[in-house]
Short mmCIF file of C-alpha atoms in Angstrom, two decimals:
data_model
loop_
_atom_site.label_atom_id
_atom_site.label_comp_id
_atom_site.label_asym_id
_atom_site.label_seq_id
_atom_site.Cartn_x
_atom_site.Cartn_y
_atom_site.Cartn_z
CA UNK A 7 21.45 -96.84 -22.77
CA UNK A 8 24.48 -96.42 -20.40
CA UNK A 9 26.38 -93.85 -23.59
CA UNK A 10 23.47 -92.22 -24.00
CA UNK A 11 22.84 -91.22 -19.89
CA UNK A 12 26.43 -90.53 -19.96
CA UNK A 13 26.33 -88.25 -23.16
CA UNK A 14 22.97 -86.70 -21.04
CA UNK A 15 24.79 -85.33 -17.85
CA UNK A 16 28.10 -84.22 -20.16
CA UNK A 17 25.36 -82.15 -22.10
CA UNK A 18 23.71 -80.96 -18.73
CA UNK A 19 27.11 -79.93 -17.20
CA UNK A 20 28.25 -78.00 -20.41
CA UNK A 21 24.90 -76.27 -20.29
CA UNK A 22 25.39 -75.33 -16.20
CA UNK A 23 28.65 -74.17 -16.85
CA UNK A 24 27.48 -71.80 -19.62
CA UNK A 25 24.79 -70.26 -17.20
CA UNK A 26 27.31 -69.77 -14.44
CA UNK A 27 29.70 -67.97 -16.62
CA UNK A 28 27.17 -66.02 -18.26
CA UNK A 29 25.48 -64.49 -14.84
CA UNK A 30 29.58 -64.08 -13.65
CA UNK A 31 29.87 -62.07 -17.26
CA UNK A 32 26.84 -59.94 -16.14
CA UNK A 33 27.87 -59.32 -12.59
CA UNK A 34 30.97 -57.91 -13.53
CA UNK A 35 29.58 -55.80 -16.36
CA UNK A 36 27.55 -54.54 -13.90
CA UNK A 37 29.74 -53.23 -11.40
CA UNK A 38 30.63 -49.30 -11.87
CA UNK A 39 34.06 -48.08 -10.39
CA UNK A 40 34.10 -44.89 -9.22
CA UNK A 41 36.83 -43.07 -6.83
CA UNK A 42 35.29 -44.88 -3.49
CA UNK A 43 34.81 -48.23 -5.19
CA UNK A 44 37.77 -50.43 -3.57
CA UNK A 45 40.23 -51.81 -5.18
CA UNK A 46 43.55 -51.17 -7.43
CA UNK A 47 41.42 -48.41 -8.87
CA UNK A 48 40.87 -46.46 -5.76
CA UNK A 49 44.31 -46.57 -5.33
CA UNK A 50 45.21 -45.23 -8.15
CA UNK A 51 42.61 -42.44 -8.10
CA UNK A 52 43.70 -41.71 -4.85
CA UNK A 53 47.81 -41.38 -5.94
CA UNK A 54 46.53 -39.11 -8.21
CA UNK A 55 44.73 -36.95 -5.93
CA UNK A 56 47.85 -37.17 -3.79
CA UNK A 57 50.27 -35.76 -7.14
CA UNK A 58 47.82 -33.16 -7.06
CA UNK A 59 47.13 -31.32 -3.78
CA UNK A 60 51.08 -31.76 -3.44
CA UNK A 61 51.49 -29.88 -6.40
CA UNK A 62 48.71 -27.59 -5.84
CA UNK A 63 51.27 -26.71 -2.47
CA UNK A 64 54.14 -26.73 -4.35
CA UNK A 65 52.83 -23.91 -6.99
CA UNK A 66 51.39 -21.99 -4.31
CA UNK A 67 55.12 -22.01 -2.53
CA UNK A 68 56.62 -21.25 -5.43
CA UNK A 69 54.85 -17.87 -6.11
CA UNK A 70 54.76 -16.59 -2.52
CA UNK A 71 51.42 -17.79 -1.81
CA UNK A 72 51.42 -19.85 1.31
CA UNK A 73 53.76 -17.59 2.49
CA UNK A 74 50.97 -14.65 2.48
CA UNK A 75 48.46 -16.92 3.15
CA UNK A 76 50.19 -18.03 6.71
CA UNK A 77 50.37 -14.04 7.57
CA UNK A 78 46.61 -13.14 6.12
CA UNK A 79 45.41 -12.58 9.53
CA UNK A 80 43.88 -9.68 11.14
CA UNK A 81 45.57 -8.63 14.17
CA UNK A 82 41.78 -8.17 16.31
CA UNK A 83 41.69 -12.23 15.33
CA UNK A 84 40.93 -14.40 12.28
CA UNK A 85 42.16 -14.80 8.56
CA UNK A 86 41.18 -11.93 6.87
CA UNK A 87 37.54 -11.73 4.85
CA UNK A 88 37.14 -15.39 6.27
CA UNK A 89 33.76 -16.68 7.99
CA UNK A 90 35.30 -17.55 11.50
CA UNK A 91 37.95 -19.05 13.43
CA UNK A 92 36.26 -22.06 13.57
CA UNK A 93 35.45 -22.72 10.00
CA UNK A 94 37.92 -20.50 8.34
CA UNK A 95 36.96 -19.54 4.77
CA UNK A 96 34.08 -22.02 5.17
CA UNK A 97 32.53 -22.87 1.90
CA UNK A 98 34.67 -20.64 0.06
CA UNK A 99 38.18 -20.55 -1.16
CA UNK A 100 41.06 -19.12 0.61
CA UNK A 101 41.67 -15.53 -0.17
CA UNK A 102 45.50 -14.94 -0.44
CA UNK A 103 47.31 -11.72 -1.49
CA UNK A 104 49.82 -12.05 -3.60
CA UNK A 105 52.17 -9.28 -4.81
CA UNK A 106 50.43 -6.01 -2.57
CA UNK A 107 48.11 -6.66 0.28
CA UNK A 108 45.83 -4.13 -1.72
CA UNK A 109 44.95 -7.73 -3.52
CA UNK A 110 41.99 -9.84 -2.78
CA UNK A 111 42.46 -13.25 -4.16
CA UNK A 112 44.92 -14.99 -5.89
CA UNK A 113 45.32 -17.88 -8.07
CA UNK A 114 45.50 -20.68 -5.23
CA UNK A 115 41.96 -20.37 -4.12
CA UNK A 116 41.21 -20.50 -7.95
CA UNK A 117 43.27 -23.61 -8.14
CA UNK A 118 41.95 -25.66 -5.41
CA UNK A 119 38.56 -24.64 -6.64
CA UNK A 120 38.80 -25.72 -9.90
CA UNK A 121 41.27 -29.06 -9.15
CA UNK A 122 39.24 -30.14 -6.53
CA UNK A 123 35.37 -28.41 -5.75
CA UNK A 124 34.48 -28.68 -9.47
CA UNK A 125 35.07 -31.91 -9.83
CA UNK A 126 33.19 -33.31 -6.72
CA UNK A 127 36.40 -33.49 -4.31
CA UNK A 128 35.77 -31.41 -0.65
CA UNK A 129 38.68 -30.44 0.82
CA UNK A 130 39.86 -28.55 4.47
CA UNK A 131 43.13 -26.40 4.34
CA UNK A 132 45.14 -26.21 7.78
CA UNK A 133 47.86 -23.98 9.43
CA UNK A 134 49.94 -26.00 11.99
CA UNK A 135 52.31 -23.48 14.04
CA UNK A 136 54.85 -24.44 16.99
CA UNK A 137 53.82 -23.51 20.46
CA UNK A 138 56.57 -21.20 22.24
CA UNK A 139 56.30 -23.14 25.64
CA UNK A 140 57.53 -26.51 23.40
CA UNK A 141 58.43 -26.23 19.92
CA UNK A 142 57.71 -29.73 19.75
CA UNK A 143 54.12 -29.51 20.83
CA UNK A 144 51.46 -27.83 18.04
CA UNK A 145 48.41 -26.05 17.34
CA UNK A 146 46.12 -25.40 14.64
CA UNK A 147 44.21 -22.94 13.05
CA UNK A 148 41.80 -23.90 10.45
CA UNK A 149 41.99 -21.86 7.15
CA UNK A 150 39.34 -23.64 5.37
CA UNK A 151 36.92 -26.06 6.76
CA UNK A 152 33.96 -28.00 5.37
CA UNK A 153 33.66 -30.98 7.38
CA UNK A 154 35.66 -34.37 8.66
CA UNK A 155 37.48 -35.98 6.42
CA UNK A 156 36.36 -39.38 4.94
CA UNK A 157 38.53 -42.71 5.08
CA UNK A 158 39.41 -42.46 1.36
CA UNK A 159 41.20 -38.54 2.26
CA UNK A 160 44.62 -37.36 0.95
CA UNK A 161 46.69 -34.94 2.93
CA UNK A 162 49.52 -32.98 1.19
CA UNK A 163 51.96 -30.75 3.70
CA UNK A 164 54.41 -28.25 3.50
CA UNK A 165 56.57 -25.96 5.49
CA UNK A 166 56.76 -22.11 5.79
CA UNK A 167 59.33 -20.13 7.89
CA UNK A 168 57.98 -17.17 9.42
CA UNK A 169 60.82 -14.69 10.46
CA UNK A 170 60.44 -12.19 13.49
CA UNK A 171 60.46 -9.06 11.04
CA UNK A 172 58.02 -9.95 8.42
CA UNK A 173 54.42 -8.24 8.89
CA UNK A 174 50.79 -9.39 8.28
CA UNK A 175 49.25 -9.23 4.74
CA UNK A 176 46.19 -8.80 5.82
CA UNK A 177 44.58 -5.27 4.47
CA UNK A 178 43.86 -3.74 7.36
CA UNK A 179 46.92 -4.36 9.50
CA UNK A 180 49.61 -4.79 6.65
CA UNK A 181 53.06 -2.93 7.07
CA UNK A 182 52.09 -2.44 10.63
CA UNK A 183 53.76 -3.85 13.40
CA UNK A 184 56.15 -7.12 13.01
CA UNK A 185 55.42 -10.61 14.03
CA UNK A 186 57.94 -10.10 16.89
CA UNK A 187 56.35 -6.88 18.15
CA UNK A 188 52.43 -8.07 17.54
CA UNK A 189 53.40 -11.77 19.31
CA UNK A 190 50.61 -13.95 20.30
CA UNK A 191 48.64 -11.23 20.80
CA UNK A 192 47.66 -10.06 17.93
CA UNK A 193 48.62 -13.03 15.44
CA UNK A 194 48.00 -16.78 15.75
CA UNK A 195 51.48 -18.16 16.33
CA UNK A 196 53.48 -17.37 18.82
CA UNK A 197 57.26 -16.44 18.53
CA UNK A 198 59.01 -19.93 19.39
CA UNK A 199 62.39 -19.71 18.58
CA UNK A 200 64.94 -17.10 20.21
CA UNK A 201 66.88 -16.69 16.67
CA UNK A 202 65.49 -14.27 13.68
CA UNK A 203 63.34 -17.40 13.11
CA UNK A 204 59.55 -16.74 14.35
CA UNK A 205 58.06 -20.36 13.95
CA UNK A 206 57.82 -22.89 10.84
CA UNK A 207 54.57 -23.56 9.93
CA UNK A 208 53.10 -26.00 8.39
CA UNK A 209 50.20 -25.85 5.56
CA UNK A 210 48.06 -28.93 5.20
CA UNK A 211 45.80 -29.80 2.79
CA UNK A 212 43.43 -32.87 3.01
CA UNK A 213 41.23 -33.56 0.04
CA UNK A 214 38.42 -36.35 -0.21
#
């Protein structure tokens, strides 16, 4: 009587052990990782959204971009074709110039449309400039905006020197007056250094 209890609850505790590890099987089958899901995976997706808003900065450096993007301004006030100063480009890409400021759009705004809108990424592009009163204090003008930033975002930066006799690319002002001559006045940044350096600004990109 006393083997055959025994032999009873070693039967009922190999059978309980079974169920547990069968609903643990299930629960983990179930779960779904996506890019907000946390974990080593959201890590990872978000390194790799990292890699690529850097090197969707680094291109755009590289071919002259960012350096006509940070000058696309009209001189009356605002980035040329955009929606506003407080939105930027809004819902749309940036529109850069690249060779001739007879150009509309380059590749960039192509680029961070197809990297990041068209695969379900929102993202808000940023122009940091030095103020002239303290170099070390900033301001910013927002090239594209679409909203704040979640927890998961990624910011990628990079730095553009502005020099006191390049011009605006925008089309209606371009090969017009220089920085130095327009100032404050009639472009964003102000002239903050007393050298043949304008400012440095910096481009940011955040992507979520």
């Amino acid at each position: 009587m006393v083997d055959d209890r025994g032999q009873a609850y070693t039967l009922e505790g190999f059978v309980g052990a079974l169920v547990v590890l069968t609903a643990l099987l299930f629960v983990f089958q179930s779960i779904v990782l996506t890019p907000t899901t946390a974990g080593t995976v959201d890590q990872d997706v978000k390194a790799q959204l990292r890699v690529q808003a850097n090197d969707a900065l680094r291109t755009a450096d590289t071919d002259g971009a960012l350096r006509n993007l940070t000058r696309y301004w009209n001189a009356s006030g605002g980035f040329a074709y955009a929606n506003g100063t407080n939105v930027g480009y809004g819902t749309r890409p940036p529109c850069v110039p690249t060779v001739s400021p007879d150009e509309t759009c380059d590749s960039f705004g192509d680029t961070l449309h197809d990297v990041f809108t068209e695969r379900g990424y929102t993202y808000n592009l940023y122009v940091t400039y030095q103020l002239a009163s303290d170099p070390t204090e900033t301001a910013t003008e927002r090239v594209v905006y679409r909203g704040v930033p979640s927890a998961n975002a990624v910011t990628a930066t990079r730095d553009v020197v502005l020099y006191d006799d390049q011009r605006l690319t925008a089309p209606e002002d371009a090969g017009n007056a220089t920085l130095e001559a327009l100032g404050s006045g009639g472009f964003y940044a102000p002239d903050a250094s007393d050298g043949v350096v304008y400012n440095v600004v910096e481009v940011r990109l955040v992507v979520w």
